[in-house]
Amino acid sequence: MGRAASVEDEVIYARLAEVFRANGYAGASLSALSEAVGLQRASLYHRFPSGKHGMAAAVLTSMEANFDTILRPLVTAPDVADGVAEMARRLALGYRDGRLACVLDTMTLAGAPDDIKAQAGRLARTWVRAMADAAVRAGVGEEDALGRARAALVRIEGALVVARVLDDRSVFTQALGELPDLLTR
Amino acid sequence: MGRAASVEDEVIYARLAEVFRANGYAGASLSALSEAVGLQRASLYHRFPSGKHGMAAAVLTSMEANFDTILRPLVTAPDVADGVAEMARRLALGYRDGRLACVLDTMTLAGAPDDIKAQAGRLARTWVRAMADAAVRAGVGEEDALGRARAALVRIEGALVVARVLDDRSVFTQALGELPDLLTR
DNA sequence: GTCTATATTTGGATAGAC
DNA sequence: GTCTATCCAAATATAGAC
């Protein structure tokens, strides 16, 4: 083994994510990423030989793992609506009650490489699938469930945008509150 | 009068808007803006002495005017639901059926100057106000109307994000279809 | 693994000719 | 009003010492 890393991988991903989600792919500069992580630019290139592109890919991959945690209640909760409510609580935490933007939104603008957009797309599909499955378990028909799951994602992403634009977090909180009924009733 | 402009102001605003809405404020480079407009960078600076910042401000101001056209049916239609449906048709046109992003989303990311974000916020508030007024005219209570108008904006913005991320325009089309009921029932 | 130093390109912006 | 030419700062990325 060589020299130990001064910053843990998962900590790096989390700090990179802060910059990417707030500024988007194009808007996230190496200087900002470097400062957020607490490593010089050259050190970041040692961790991510393919540069910014590799950092963005790593952030999304790490986020995929985090989503497992956020989505787990959808599967494990005895009552589906309770599971959705628990997912909503975890989302509130992850998005800091609507103060933070979503990478699905900001990392899919025109400046991003195609495979990063594709990775974000897969992440979104995983999320929709998980919500649709939960709806089915609540007795909703398969076709209808998929539509409701997409509607849920629409409300989450839309609420994040509107909360930011109107500078009013309550929009997000309210959208989260509607999710259990939306997915199970 | 001096020399005539080779490109009309409104044409310039529209082409600048294409770049800003797709790439966000930070992601919109002078080269890209210049190429889209068909004028050299220096020529753009002659039109907009305050540079990129002035271009963004002009785009939002021009968009405010365009919104008058989009929102007019809310006021003029004898039946409110019909008016909302007509607004939705105009939105479908403006957002190219969900293929284009919204400046309210992309121009309010971290890289944008504060007054640009503020201008976007005013634009959003105008929009919400117009939809809320329409809801009131349809018999909805004032308090409830404001909530529904915000919900409508949430669905529009969210649908644009999700349509882009999932690469599926139907999400946007469907969200537009729900607006008349959402605002008047 | 992290750093300083540097190469190279692109970014935003200005000067001055036409 | 538009252009070419140019300036300077910031961007991404690499080289090599420690």
Coordinates of C-alpha atoms (C1' of nucleotides) in Angstrom, one line a residue:
Chain A
M1 CA 0.0 0.0 0.0
G2 CA 1.1 3.5 -0.7
R3 CA 0.6 6.7 1.2
A4 CA -2.8 7.0 2.9
A5 CA -5.3 9.5 1.5
S6 CA -5.8 12.7 3.6
V7 CA -9.4 12.8 2.6
E8 CA -11.7 9.8 2.4
D9 CA -13.2 9.0 -0.9
E10 CA -16.8 9.3 0.3
V11 CA -16.0 12.7 1.8
I12 CA -14.5 13.8 -1.5
Y13 CA -17.6 12.7 -3.4
A14 CA -19.9 14.5 -1.0
R15 CA -17.9 17.8 -1.3
L16 CA -17.6 17.5 -5.1
A17 CA -21.4 16.9 -5.2
E18 CA -22.1 20.2 -3.3
V19 CA -20.3 22.1 -6.1
F20 CA -21.8 20.2 -9.0
R21 CA -25.3 20.3 -7.8
A22 CA -25.2 24.1 -7.1
N23 CA -23.3 25.2 -10.2
G24 CA -24.1 22.5 -12.7
Y25 CA -21.4 20.6 -14.7
A26 CA -20.1 23.6 -16.8
G27 CA -20.4 26.0 -13.9
A28 CA -18.3 23.8 -11.5
S29 CA -14.8 25.0 -11.9
L30 CA -11.7 23.0 -10.9
S31 CA -10.8 25.8 -8.5
A32 CA -14.2 25.6 -6.8
L33 CA -14.1 21.8 -6.7
S34 CA -10.5 21.9 -5.3
E35 CA -11.4 24.4 -2.6
A36 CA -14.5 22.5 -1.6
V37 CA -12.5 19.3 -1.2
G38 CA -9.5 20.9 0.4
L39 CA -7.0 19.5 -2.0
Q40 CA -5.0 21.2 -4.7
R41 CA -6.1 20.9 -8.2
A42 CA -3.2 18.6 -9.1
S43 CA -4.1 16.3 -6.2
L44 CA -7.7 16.0 -7.5
Y45 CA -6.2 14.9 -10.9
H46 CA -4.3 12.2 -9.1
R47 CA -7.6 10.9 -7.7
F48 CA -9.5 11.5 -10.9
P49 CA -7.1 11.0 -13.9
S50 CA -9.9 11.9 -16.3
G51 CA -10.4 15.2 -14.6
K52 CA -13.7 16.9 -14.1
H53 CA -15.5 14.3 -16.2
G54 CA -14.3 11.6 -13.8
M55 CA -15.3 13.6 -10.8
A56 CA -18.8 14.1 -12.1
A57 CA -19.1 10.4 -12.9
A58 CA -17.9 9.5 -9.4
V59 CA -20.3 11.9 -7.8
L60 CA -23.3 10.3 -9.7
T61 CA -22.1 6.8 -8.8
S62 CA -21.8 7.6 -5.2
M63 CA -25.2 9.2 -5.3
E64 CA -26.6 6.0 -6.7
A65 CA -25.4 4.3 -3.5
N66 CA -26.9 7.0 -1.3
F67 CA -30.2 6.6 -3.1
D68 CA -30.4 3.0 -1.9
T69 CA -30.6 4.4 1.6
I70 CA -33.2 7.0 0.7
L71 CA -35.4 4.5 -1.2
R72 CA -35.1 1.6 1.2
P73 CA -38.2 2.5 3.2
L74 CA -40.3 2.1 0.0
V75 CA -39.5 -1.6 0.2
T76 CA -39.2 -2.3 3.9
A77 CA -42.1 -0.3 5.4
P78 CA -45.1 -2.5 6.3
D79 CA -47.4 0.3 5.2
V80 CA -46.5 1.7 1.8
A81 CA -47.7 5.2 2.6
D82 CA -45.6 5.2 5.7
G83 CA -42.6 4.1 3.5
V84 CA -43.2 7.0 1.1
A85 CA -43.4 9.4 4.0
E86 CA -40.1 8.1 5.3
M87 CA -38.5 8.6 1.9
A88 CA -39.9 12.1 1.9
R89 CA -38.2 12.8 5.3
R90 CA -34.9 11.5 4.0
L91 CA -35.3 13.6 0.8
A92 CA -35.9 16.7 3.0
L93 CA -32.6 15.9 4.8
G94 CA -30.7 15.3 1.5
Y95 CA -32.0 18.5 -0.1
R96 CA -31.7 20.5 3.1
D97 CA -35.4 21.3 3.1
G98 CA -35.3 22.6 -0.5
R99 CA -32.2 24.8 -0.1
L100 CA -30.1 22.6 -2.4
A101 CA -30.6 21.9 -6.1
C102 CA -30.8 18.4 -7.6
V103 CA -28.0 17.0 -9.7
L104 CA -30.6 15.5 -12.1
D105 CA -31.5 19.1 -12.9
T106 CA -28.2 20.9 -12.9
M107 CA -25.9 18.2 -14.3
T108 CA -28.1 17.6 -17.4
L109 CA -27.8 21.1 -18.9
A110 CA -26.2 21.6 -22.3
G111 CA -22.6 21.8 -21.0
A112 CA -22.5 18.3 -19.6
P113 CA -20.9 15.4 -21.5
D114 CA -23.4 12.9 -22.9
D115 CA -22.5 10.0 -20.7
I116 CA -22.9 12.1 -17.6
K117 CA -26.4 13.0 -18.8
A118 CA -27.0 9.3 -19.5
Q119 CA -25.9 8.4 -16.0
A120 CA -28.2 11.0 -14.5
G121 CA -31.0 9.5 -16.7
R122 CA -30.4 6.0 -15.3
L123 CA -30.4 7.4 -11.8
A124 CA -33.8 9.0 -12.4
R125 CA -35.2 5.8 -13.9
T126 CA -34.1 3.8 -10.9
W127 CA -35.9 6.3 -8.7
V128 CA -39.1 6.3 -10.7
R129 CA -39.0 2.5 -10.8
A130 CA -38.7 2.3 -7.0
M131 CA -41.7 4.6 -6.5
A132 CA -43.8 2.8 -9.1
D133 CA -43.1 -0.6 -7.4
A134 CA -44.2 0.9 -4.1
A135 CA -47.4 2.2 -5.7
V136 CA -48.1 -1.3 -7.1
R137 CA -47.6 -2.8 -3.6
A138 CA -50.2 -0.3 -2.4
G139 CA -52.7 -1.7 -4.8
V140 CA -52.3 0.7 -7.8
G141 CA -52.3 -0.8 -11.3
E142 CA -48.9 -1.2 -13.0
E143 CA -49.7 1.4 -15.8
D144 CA -51.1 3.9 -13.3
A145 CA -48.3 3.3 -10.9
L146 CA -45.6 4.4 -13.5
G147 CA -47.5 7.5 -14.2
R148 CA -47.8 8.4 -10.6
A149 CA -44.1 7.7 -10.0
R150 CA -43.2 10.1 -12.8
A151 CA -45.7 12.6 -11.4
A152 CA -43.9 12.3 -8.0
L153 CA -40.5 13.0 -9.6
V154 CA -42.0 16.0 -11.5
R155 CA -43.3 17.5 -8.2
I156 CA -40.0 16.9 -6.4
E157 CA -37.9 18.4 -9.2
G158 CA -40.3 21.2 -9.8
A159 CA -40.6 22.1 -6.2
L160 CA -36.8 22.4 -5.9
V161 CA -36.8 24.7 -8.9
V162 CA -39.7 26.9 -7.7
A163 CA -38.4 27.0 -4.1
R164 CA -35.1 28.3 -5.4
V165 CA -36.7 30.8 -7.8
L166 CA -39.2 32.1 -5.4
D167 CA -36.8 31.8 -2.5
D168 CA -39.5 30.0 -0.6
R169 CA -38.6 26.6 0.9
S170 CA -42.2 25.9 1.9
V171 CA -43.0 25.0 -1.7
F172 CA -40.7 22.0 -1.4
T173 CA -41.9 20.9 2.0
Q174 CA -45.5 21.0 0.8
A175 CA -44.7 18.9 -2.3
L176 CA -43.0 16.3 -0.1
G177 CA -46.2 16.1 2.0
E178 CA -48.3 15.3 -1.0
L179 CA -46.2 12.3 -2.0
P180 CA -47.8 9.5 0.1
D181 CA -51.3 10.2 -1.2
L182 CA -50.0 10.7 -4.7
L183 CA -48.4 7.3 -4.8
T184 CA -50.9 5.2 -2.9
R185 CA -54.4 6.6 -3.0
Chain B
M1 CA -29.5 58.2 -36.9
G2 CA -26.4 56.1 -37.2
R3 CA -25.9 52.9 -39.1
A4 CA -28.7 50.4 -39.1
A5 CA -28.3 47.3 -37.0
S6 CA -27.7 44.1 -39.1
V7 CA -29.7 42.1 -36.6
E8 CA -33.0 43.3 -35.0
D9 CA -33.0 43.7 -31.2
E10 CA -35.8 41.2 -30.7
V11 CA -34.0 38.6 -32.8
I12 CA -30.8 39.1 -30.8
Y13 CA -32.7 38.6 -27.5
A14 CA -34.3 35.4 -28.8
R15 CA -31.0 33.9 -29.9
L16 CA -29.2 34.9 -26.7
A17 CA -32.1 33.3 -24.8
E18 CA -31.5 30.0 -26.7
V19 CA -28.0 29.8 -25.3
F20 CA -28.8 31.0 -21.8
R21 CA -31.7 28.7 -21.3
A22 CA -29.8 25.7 -22.6
N23 CA -26.5 26.3 -20.8
G24 CA -27.4 28.5 -17.8
Y25 CA -25.8 31.8 -17.0
A26 CA -22.3 30.4 -16.1
G27 CA -22.4 27.9 -19.0
A28 CA -23.3 30.5 -21.6
S29 CA -19.9 31.6 -23.1
L30 CA -19.4 34.8 -25.0
S31 CA -18.3 32.6 -28.0
A32 CA -21.5 30.6 -27.9
L33 CA -23.6 33.7 -27.5
S34 CA -21.7 35.4 -30.3
E35 CA -22.1 32.5 -32.7
A36 CA -25.8 32.1 -31.9
V37 CA -26.5 35.8 -32.7
G38 CA -24.2 35.9 -35.7
L39 CA -22.2 38.9 -34.5
Q40 CA -18.6 39.0 -33.3
R41 CA -18.0 39.3 -29.6
A42 CA -16.9 42.9 -29.9
S43 CA -20.2 43.7 -31.7
L44 CA -22.2 42.2 -28.9
Y45 CA -20.3 44.4 -26.4
H46 CA -21.4 47.4 -28.5
R47 CA -25.0 46.4 -28.1
F48 CA -24.5 45.4 -24.5
P49 CA -21.8 47.6 -22.8
S50 CA -22.2 45.7 -19.6
G51 CA -21.4 42.5 -21.3
K52 CA -22.8 39.1 -20.5
H53 CA -24.6 40.5 -17.5
G54 CA -26.5 43.0 -19.7
M55 CA -27.3 40.3 -22.2
A56 CA -28.9 38.2 -19.5
A57 CA -30.9 41.1 -18.1
A58 CA -32.1 42.0 -21.6
V59 CA -33.1 38.4 -22.3
L60 CA -35.2 38.3 -19.1
T61 CA -36.8 41.7 -19.8
S62 CA -37.7 40.6 -23.3
M63 CA -39.1 37.4 -21.9
E64 CA -41.3 39.4 -19.6
A65 CA -42.9 41.0 -22.7
N66 CA -43.3 37.6 -24.3
F67 CA -45.1 36.4 -21.2
D68 CA -47.7 39.0 -21.6
T69 CA -48.7 37.2 -24.8
I70 CA -48.6 33.8 -23.2
L71 CA -50.6 34.8 -20.2
R72 CA -53.2 37.0 -22.0
P73 CA -55.7 34.2 -22.5
L74 CA -55.9 33.8 -18.7
V75 CA -57.5 37.2 -18.7
T76 CA -59.4 37.4 -21.9
A77 CA -61.0 34.0 -22.3
P78 CA -64.7 33.9 -21.3
D79 CA -64.2 30.5 -19.7
V80 CA -61.2 30.4 -17.4
A81 CA -60.4 26.7 -18.0
D82 CA -60.4 27.5 -21.7
G83 CA -58.0 30.3 -21.0
V84 CA -55.7 28.0 -19.1
A85 CA -55.8 25.5 -21.9
E86 CA -54.8 28.2 -24.3
M87 CA -51.9 29.3 -22.1
A88 CA -50.8 25.7 -22.1
R89 CA -50.8 25.6 -25.9
R90 CA -48.7 28.7 -26.0
L91 CA -46.3 27.2 -23.4
A92 CA -46.0 24.0 -25.5
L93 CA -44.9 26.3 -28.4
G94 CA -42.5 28.3 -26.4
Y95 CA -40.9 25.3 -24.8
R96 CA -40.9 23.3 -28.0
D97 CA -43.1 20.6 -26.5
G98 CA -40.6 20.1 -23.6
R99 CA -37.4 20.1 -25.6
L100 CA -36.2 23.4 -24.2
A101 CA -35.3 24.2 -20.7
C102 CA -36.7 27.2 -18.7
V103 CA -34.6 30.2 -17.9
L104 CA -36.2 30.3 -14.4
D105 CA -34.5 27.1 -13.8
T106 CA -31.2 27.4 -15.6
M107 CA -30.5 31.1 -15.0
T108 CA -30.9 30.8 -11.2
L109 CA -28.0 28.5 -10.5
A110 CA -25.1 29.5 -8.3
G111 CA -23.1 31.1 -11.1
A112 CA -25.7 33.8 -11.8
P113 CA -25.4 37.4 -10.5
D114 CA -27.9 38.2 -7.7
D115 CA -29.9 40.7 -9.7
I116 CA -30.4 38.3 -12.5
K117 CA -31.8 35.8 -10.0
A118 CA -34.0 38.5 -8.6
Q119 CA -35.3 39.4 -12.0
A120 CA -36.1 35.7 -12.6
G121 CA -37.9 35.6 -9.3
R122 CA -40.0 38.6 -10.3
L123 CA -40.9 36.9 -13.6
A124 CA -41.9 33.8 -11.7
R125 CA -44.1 35.8 -9.3
T126 CA -45.8 37.6 -12.1
W127 CA -46.6 34.2 -13.7
V128 CA -47.9 32.8 -10.4
R129 CA -50.0 35.9 -9.8
A130 CA -51.6 35.7 -13.2
M131 CA -52.5 32.0 -12.7
A132 CA -53.8 32.7 -9.2
D133 CA -56.0 35.5 -10.5
A134 CA -57.4 33.2 -13.1
A135 CA -58.2 30.6 -10.5
V136 CA -60.1 33.2 -8.4
R137 CA -62.1 34.2 -11.4
A138 CA -63.0 30.5 -11.7
G139 CA -64.5 30.6 -8.2
V140 CA -61.5 29.3 -6.2
G141 CA -60.8 31.1 -2.9
E142 CA -57.9 33.6 -2.8
E143 CA -55.7 31.5 -0.5
D144 CA -56.4 28.3 -2.3
A145 CA -55.8 30.0 -5.6
L146 CA -52.3 31.0 -4.8
G147 CA -51.4 27.5 -3.7
R148 CA -52.8 26.1 -6.9
A149 CA -50.9 28.6 -9.0
R150 CA -47.7 27.6 -7.2
A151 CA -48.5 24.0 -7.8
A152 CA -49.0 24.7 -11.5
L153 CA -45.6 26.3 -11.8
V154 CA -44.1 23.4 -9.9
R155 CA -45.6 21.0 -12.4
I156 CA -44.5 23.0 -15.4
E157 CA -40.9 23.4 -14.2
G158 CA -40.7 19.8 -12.9
A159 CA -42.0 18.4 -16.1
L160 CA -39.4 20.3 -18.1
V161 CA -36.6 18.9 -15.9
V162 CA -38.0 15.3 -15.9
A163 CA -38.7 15.4 -19.7
R164 CA -35.0 16.4 -20.2
V165 CA -33.6 13.9 -17.7
L166 CA -35.7 10.9 -18.9
D167 CA -35.5 12.1 -22.5
D168 CA -39.3 11.8 -22.7
R169 CA -41.3 14.8 -23.9
S170 CA -44.6 13.2 -23.1
V171 CA -44.0 14.1 -19.4
F172 CA -44.3 17.8 -20.3
T173 CA -47.3 17.4 -22.6
Q174 CA -49.1 15.5 -19.8
A175 CA -48.4 18.1 -17.2
L176 CA -49.7 20.8 -19.5
G177 CA -52.9 18.8 -19.9
E178 CA -53.5 18.8 -16.2
L179 CA -53.3 22.6 -15.7
P180 CA -57.0 23.5 -16.5
D181 CA -58.4 21.2 -13.8
L182 CA -55.6 22.0 -11.4
L183 CA -56.4 25.7 -11.6
T184 CA -60.1 25.8 -11.9
R185 CA -61.7 22.6 -10.4
Chain C
dG1 C1' -0.7 11.3 -2.2
dT2 C1' 0.1 16.0 -2.2
dC3 C1' 2.3 19.8 -3.5
dT4 C1' 4.4 24.0 -6.5
dA5 C1' 5.1 25.4 -10.9
dT6 C1' 3.8 25.6 -15.5
dA7 C1' 1.7 24.7 -20.0
dT8 C1' -2.2 25.7 -22.9
dT9 C1' -6.8 27.0 -24.0
dT10 C1' -10.8 29.4 -23.4
dG11 C1' -13.1 33.0 -20.9
dG12 C1' -14.7 38.0 -20.6
dA13 C1' -13.7 42.4 -22.1
dT14 C1' -11.4 46.6 -24.7
dA15 C1' -9.0 49.5 -28.6
dG16 C1' -9.2 51.3 -32.7
dA17 C1' -9.8 50.8 -37.9
dC18 C1' -13.5 50.9 -41.3
Chain D
dG1 C1' -22.4 49.0 -36.1
dT2 C1' -19.3 45.7 -37.1
dC3 C1' -15.0 44.1 -37.6
dT4 C1' -9.9 42.4 -36.5
dA5 C1' -6.5 42.4 -33.1
dT6 C1' -5.3 42.3 -28.5
dC7 C1' -5.2 42.1 -23.3
dC8 C1' -5.7 39.8 -19.1
dA9 C1' -7.8 36.6 -16.0
dA10 C1' -9.5 32.1 -15.3
dA11 C1' -10.2 27.6 -17.0
dT12 C1' -8.5 22.7 -17.7
dA13 C1' -4.7 19.9 -17.5
dT14 C1' 0.3 18.1 -16.9
dA15 C1' 5.3 17.7 -15.0
dG16 C1' 8.1 16.7 -11.6
dA17 C1' 9.8 17.6 -6.6
dC18 C1' 8.9 15.8 -2.0

